[in-house]
Coordinates of C-alpha atoms and ligand atoms in Angstrom, one line a residue:
M135 CA -33.1 1.0 4.2
A136 CA -36.8 0.6 4.0
I137 CA -36.6 -2.7 5.8
E138 CA -34.6 -1.0 8.6
E139 CA -37.1 1.7 8.9
N140 CA -39.8 -0.8 9.2
Q141 CA -37.9 -2.7 11.9
Y142 CA -37.5 0.5 14.0
S143 CA -40.9 1.5 13.5
D144 CA -41.9 -1.9 14.8
V145 CA -39.8 -1.6 17.9
F146 CA -40.3 2.0 18.9
E147 CA -43.7 2.7 17.6
P148 CA -46.2 2.7 20.6
E149 CA -49.6 4.2 20.3
P150 CA -49.5 7.0 17.8
S151 CA -50.0 10.3 19.9
R152 CA -48.2 9.4 23.1
K153 CA -45.4 7.6 21.3
R154 CA -44.9 10.6 19.1
C155 CA -44.9 12.9 22.0
C156 CA -42.3 10.8 23.9
R157 CA -40.2 10.3 20.9
L158 CA -40.0 13.9 20.2
G159 CA -39.3 14.7 23.9
T160 CA -36.5 12.1 23.9
Q161 CA -35.2 13.5 20.7
F162 CA -35.3 17.0 22.1
A163 CA -33.7 15.9 25.3
L164 CA -31.1 14.1 23.4
F165 CA -30.6 17.1 21.2
V166 CA -30.3 19.3 24.3
L167 CA -28.0 16.8 25.9
L168 CA -26.0 16.6 22.8
T169 CA -25.9 20.4 22.4
A170 CA -25.0 20.7 26.0
A171 CA -22.3 18.2 25.6
L172 CA -21.1 19.9 22.6
W173 CA -21.1 23.2 24.3
A174 CA -19.4 21.7 27.3
G175 CA -16.8 20.2 25.0
L176 CA -16.5 23.4 23.2
M177 CA -16.3 25.4 26.4
T178 CA -13.7 22.9 27.7
L179 CA -11.7 23.2 24.5
L180 CA -12.0 26.9 24.7
L181 CA -11.0 26.9 28.3
L182 CA -8.1 24.6 27.6
W183 CA -7.1 26.8 24.7
H184 CA -7.5 29.8 26.9
W185 CA -5.4 28.3 29.7
D186 CA -2.8 27.2 27.2
T187 CA -2.7 30.6 25.7
V188 CA -2.6 32.2 29.1
R189 CA 0.2 29.8 30.1
N190 CA 2.0 30.5 26.9
L191 CA 1.5 34.2 27.3
K192 CA 2.8 33.9 30.9
Q193 CA 5.8 32.0 29.6
V194 CA 6.3 34.6 26.9
E195 CA 5.9 37.2 29.5
D196 CA 8.3 35.5 31.9
T197 CA 10.8 35.1 29.1
A198 CA 10.3 38.7 28.0
A199 CA 10.7 39.8 31.6
Q200 CA 13.8 37.7 31.9
N201 CA 15.1 39.0 28.6
V202 CA 14.2 42.6 29.7
S203 CA 16.0 42.1 33.0
L204 CA 19.0 40.5 31.1
V205 CA 19.0 43.4 28.6
S206 CA 18.6 45.9 31.4
K207 CA 21.5 44.2 33.3
D208 CA 23.5 44.3 30.0
L209 CA 22.6 47.9 29.6
Q210 CA 23.6 48.7 33.1
K211 CA 26.9 46.8 32.6
Y212 CA 27.4 48.6 29.3
Q213 CA 26.6 51.9 30.8
S214 CA 29.0 51.3 33.7
D215 CA 31.6 50.0 31.2
Q216 CA 31.1 53.1 29.1
M217 CA 31.5 55.2 32.2
A218 CA 34.6 53.4 33.2
Q219 CA 35.9 53.9 29.6
K220 CA 35.1 57.5 29.7
L221 CA 37.0 57.8 33.0
Q222 CA 39.8 55.9 31.5
A223 CA 39.8 58.2 28.5
V224 CA 39.9 61.2 30.8
H225 CA 42.7 59.6 32.7
L226 CA 44.6 58.7 29.5
E227 CA 44.2 62.3 28.2
Q228 CA 45.6 63.6 31.5
N229 CA 48.5 61.2 31.2
V230 CA 49.1 62.2 27.6
Q231 CA 49.0 65.9 28.6
A232 CA 51.4 65.2 31.5
L233 CA 53.7 63.3 29.1
Q234 CA 53.6 66.1 26.6
A235 CA 54.5 68.6 29.3
E236 CA 57.3 66.3 30.4
Q237 CA 58.6 65.9 26.9
K238 CA 58.6 69.6 26.4
Q239 CA 60.5 70.0 29.6
M240 CA 63.0 67.3 28.6
K241 CA 63.5 68.9 25.2
S242 CA 64.4 72.2 26.8
Q243 CA 66.6 70.3 29.3
D244 CA 68.2 68.4 26.4
S245 CA 69.0 71.6 24.5
H246 CA 70.4 73.0 27.8
L247 CA 72.5 69.9 28.2
V248 CA 73.7 70.0 24.6
R249 CA 74.8 73.6 25.2
N250 CA 76.5 72.7 28.4
L251 CA 78.2 69.8 26.7
Q252 CA 79.4 72.0 23.9
R253 CA 80.7 74.6 26.3
M254 CA 82.5 71.8 28.3
Q255 CA 84.0 70.4 25.1
E256 CA 85.2 73.9 24.2
D257 CA 86.7 74.3 27.7
L258 CA 88.3 70.9 27.4
T259 CA 89.8 71.7 24.0
Q260 CA 91.1 75.0 25.4
A261 CA 92.5 73.3 28.5
K262 CA 94.1 70.7 26.4
S263 CA 95.8 73.2 24.1
L264 CA 96.8 75.3 27.2
S265 CA 98.3 72.2 28.9
L266 CA 100.0 71.2 25.6
N267 CA 101.5 74.7 25.3
E268 CA 102.5 74.6 28.9
R269 CA 104.1 71.2 28.5
R270 CA 106.0 72.4 25.5
T271 CA 107.1 75.5 27.3
V272 CA 108.2 73.5 30.3
S273 CA 110.0 70.9 28.2
D274 CA 111.8 73.7 26.2
L275 CA 112.8 75.3 29.5
L276 CA 114.1 72.0 30.8
E277 CA 116.1 71.5 27.7
K278 CA 117.6 74.9 28.0
L279 CA 118.4 74.3 31.7
Q280 CA 120.0 71.0 30.8
E281 CA 122.0 72.7 28.1
E282 CA 123.2 75.4 30.6
V283 CA 124.0 72.8 33.2
A284 CA 126.1 70.8 30.7
K285 CA 127.9 73.9 29.5
L286 CA 128.6 75.0 33.1
W287 CA 129.8 71.5 33.9
V288 CA 132.3 71.7 31.1
E289 CA 133.4 75.1 32.3
I290 CA 133.9 73.8 35.8
R291 CA 135.8 70.8 34.5
M292 CA 138.0 73.1 32.4
A293 CA 138.5 75.5 35.3
N294 CA 139.7 72.5 37.3
G295 CA 142.3 71.9 34.6
S296 CA 140.4 69.3 32.6
T297 CA 140.6 69.3 28.8
C298 CA 137.1 68.8 27.3
N299 CA 137.8 67.7 23.7
T300 CA 137.0 64.0 23.7
C301 CA 134.6 62.9 20.9
P302 CA 133.2 59.5 20.0
E303 CA 134.5 57.7 17.0
G304 CA 133.5 59.3 13.7
W305 CA 133.0 62.7 15.3
L306 CA 135.4 65.7 14.9
N307 CA 136.3 68.0 17.8
F308 CA 136.3 71.8 17.7
Q309 CA 136.6 73.7 20.9
Q310 CA 134.3 72.0 23.4
K311 CA 132.0 70.4 20.8
C312 CA 132.0 67.4 18.6
Y313 CA 130.7 67.4 15.0
Y314 CA 129.3 64.7 12.9
F315 CA 129.1 65.2 9.1
G316 CA 126.3 62.8 8.2
E317 CA 125.8 61.5 4.7
G318 CA 122.7 60.0 3.2
T319 CA 119.7 61.7 1.5
K320 CA 117.4 63.2 4.1
R321 CA 114.7 65.8 4.6
W322 CA 115.3 68.3 7.4
L323 CA 113.2 66.4 10.0
Q324 CA 114.8 63.0 9.1
A325 CA 118.2 64.6 9.5
R326 CA 117.1 65.9 12.9
F327 CA 116.1 62.4 14.0
A328 CA 119.4 60.9 12.6
C329 CA 121.3 63.3 14.9
S330 CA 119.2 62.5 17.8
D331 CA 119.8 58.7 17.1
L332 CA 123.5 59.5 17.5
E333 CA 122.8 61.3 20.8
G334 CA 123.4 64.7 19.3
R335 CA 121.3 67.3 17.5
L336 CA 121.5 69.3 14.3
V337 CA 124.3 71.9 14.6
S338 CA 123.9 75.4 16.1
I339 CA 126.4 77.9 14.8
H340 CA 127.4 80.8 17.1
S341 CA 130.7 82.2 15.8
Q342 CA 132.8 82.8 12.7
E343 CA 135.4 80.4 14.1
E344 CA 132.8 77.7 14.3
Q345 CA 131.6 78.5 10.8
D346 CA 135.2 78.4 9.5
F347 CA 135.7 75.0 11.0
L348 CA 132.5 73.7 9.4
N349 CA 133.4 75.2 6.0
K350 CA 136.5 73.1 6.0
H351 CA 134.4 69.9 6.2
V352 CA 131.4 70.8 4.1
S353 CA 131.5 71.0 0.3
K354 CA 127.8 70.5 -0.6
D355 CA 124.4 71.5 0.6
A356 CA 123.9 70.3 4.2
W357 CA 121.1 70.6 6.7
I358 CA 121.9 72.6 9.9
G359 CA 119.9 73.1 13.1
L360 CA 118.1 76.4 12.3
Q361 CA 114.4 76.9 11.5
D362 CA 111.5 79.3 11.6
L363 CA 108.7 76.7 11.8
D364 CA 106.8 78.3 14.7
V365 CA 106.8 81.9 13.6
E366 CA 107.7 83.0 10.1
G367 CA 110.9 85.0 10.0
E368 CA 111.8 84.1 13.6
F369 CA 114.8 81.8 13.3
I370 CA 115.7 79.6 16.3
W371 CA 118.7 77.3 16.7
M372 CA 118.2 73.7 17.9
D373 CA 119.9 74.6 21.2
G374 CA 117.0 77.1 21.7
S375 CA 119.0 80.3 21.1
P376 CA 118.1 83.0 18.6
V377 CA 120.4 84.0 15.8
S378 CA 123.3 86.1 17.2
Y379 CA 125.9 85.3 14.6
S380 CA 124.7 85.0 11.0
N381 CA 126.1 83.8 7.8
W382 CA 123.2 84.1 5.3
L383 CA 123.8 84.0 1.6
Q384 CA 123.1 87.3 0.0
G385 CA 119.3 87.8 -0.5
E386 CA 118.5 85.1 2.1
P387 CA 116.4 84.2 4.0
N388 CA 113.8 84.9 1.3
N389 CA 111.1 82.3 2.2
A390 CA 110.7 81.4 -1.5
G391 CA 107.2 80.2 -2.4
S392 CA 106.3 81.3 1.2
D393 CA 107.3 77.8 2.2
E394 CA 110.9 77.8 3.4
D395 CA 111.3 77.2 7.1
C396 CA 114.4 75.0 7.4
V397 CA 117.9 76.2 6.9
M398 CA 120.7 74.6 4.9
M399 CA 124.3 75.4 4.6
R400 CA 125.5 75.8 1.0
G401 CA 128.8 74.2 -0.2
S402 CA 130.2 77.7 0.4
G403 CA 129.1 77.6 4.0
H404 CA 126.5 80.3 3.6
W405 CA 123.0 79.8 4.8
N406 CA 119.8 79.6 2.8
D407 CA 116.3 79.0 4.1
A408 CA 114.8 76.0 2.1
F409 CA 111.7 73.9 1.8
C410 CA 111.9 71.5 4.8
R411 CA 110.9 68.5 2.6
S412 CA 113.8 69.0 0.2
Q413 CA 116.2 66.0 0.2
L414 CA 119.8 66.9 1.0
D415 CA 122.7 64.5 1.0
T416 CA 124.5 66.0 4.0
W417 CA 123.6 67.0 7.5
V418 CA 125.7 68.2 10.4
C419 CA 125.2 67.1 14.0
E420 CA 126.9 68.4 17.2
R421 CA 127.2 67.3 20.8
L422 CA 129.3 68.5 23.7
A423 CA 132.8 67.0 24.0
T424 CA 133.6 65.0 27.2
C425 CA 136.2 66.1 29.6
G426 CA 139.4 64.2 30.4
P427 CA 140.7 63.7 33.9
P428 CA 141.5 66.9 35.8
A429 CA 145.0 68.2 36.0
L430 CA 144.4 68.6 39.8
P431 CA 142.5 66.1 41.9
T432 CA 138.9 67.3 42.7
S433 CA 136.1 66.1 44.9
E434 CA 133.7 63.6 43.3
A435 CA 131.4 65.0 40.7
P436 CA 128.6 63.6 38.5
T437 CA 129.4 62.0 35.2
P438 CA 129.1 64.7 32.5
R439 CA 126.3 64.5 30.1
H440 CA 127.3 63.7 26.5
T441 CA 124.0 64.6 24.9
L442 CA 123.1 68.2 24.4
Ligands
MMA623 C1 116.0 78.3 -4.8 C2 115.9 77.8 -3.4 C3 115.6 79.0 -2.5 C4 116.6 80.1 -2.8 C5 116.6 80.5 -4.2 C6 117.7 81.5 -4.5 C7 114.5 79.0 -6.6 O1 114.7 78.7 -5.2 O2 117.1 77.2 -3.1 O3 115.7 78.6 -1.1 O4 116.3 81.2 -1.9 O5 116.9 79.3 -5.0 O6 117.7 81.9 -5.8
CA624 CA1 115.7 80.7 0.4

């Protein structure tokens, strides 16, 4: 180091006063230059930093502005969505109210319809029972008319000289009727069906003579065609006529147990009202006898009805 100092001092050392002056001036100039350069560098750095900061700030500002505009757009969208939702909610509420009103109206209509339906059902039931009654009345009337026609026909044939006493095999004749004395355990209704299967019906008794005839052929309890099933105490024969001749056992009809609507003939021939579901071994059917050829020739006439 001491050597180097000596070397320099050899090279740069002019005459003492001037040399010193110049060396100092140069040093000062260098110092100023250096300082200026430093300042310039510093300033440049500062400026660069400032620009960078400004640019960054601008970028941040731009980004913020973009974000703000995005957010404000989103906000606007959100607000308009909210508005639309509010409108929709109002609309929905109105719809719900309208539906509720409609439901209320429908409920009242429904109860009105139910009432109408009930009334109609009642009317229908009434009409049905009326038409059933009417049908029964008409069919009863028709049966009676057929009966009358058959009887009249027999009378005409007899008036023309015919004899009306022909009966199918197994049937017994008395006056203008045929009688079948059925055997086999039956309730009253079963006996009625058995007679109808034989194209006859349970016997209707209208005179003492007829009763006397029956007495000759009956020796035990037998079902006959008399009943008060429709109206208690109102006995009707199967041919539709009420009781004109009667042959009740003493104390009968007594409707024992309040359940005796079908009539049987005791072995004695006397009548007793009995429980319809009682099983009897005998039952008596009747049908009109058919007429033989007339004594005198007559004009053609319809074939007589065998069935009553
Ligand atoms: C039975 C039954 C009735 C009848 C009485 C007479 C107990 O009931 O046949 O129909 O009236 O007898 O005593
Ligand atoms: Ca009785």
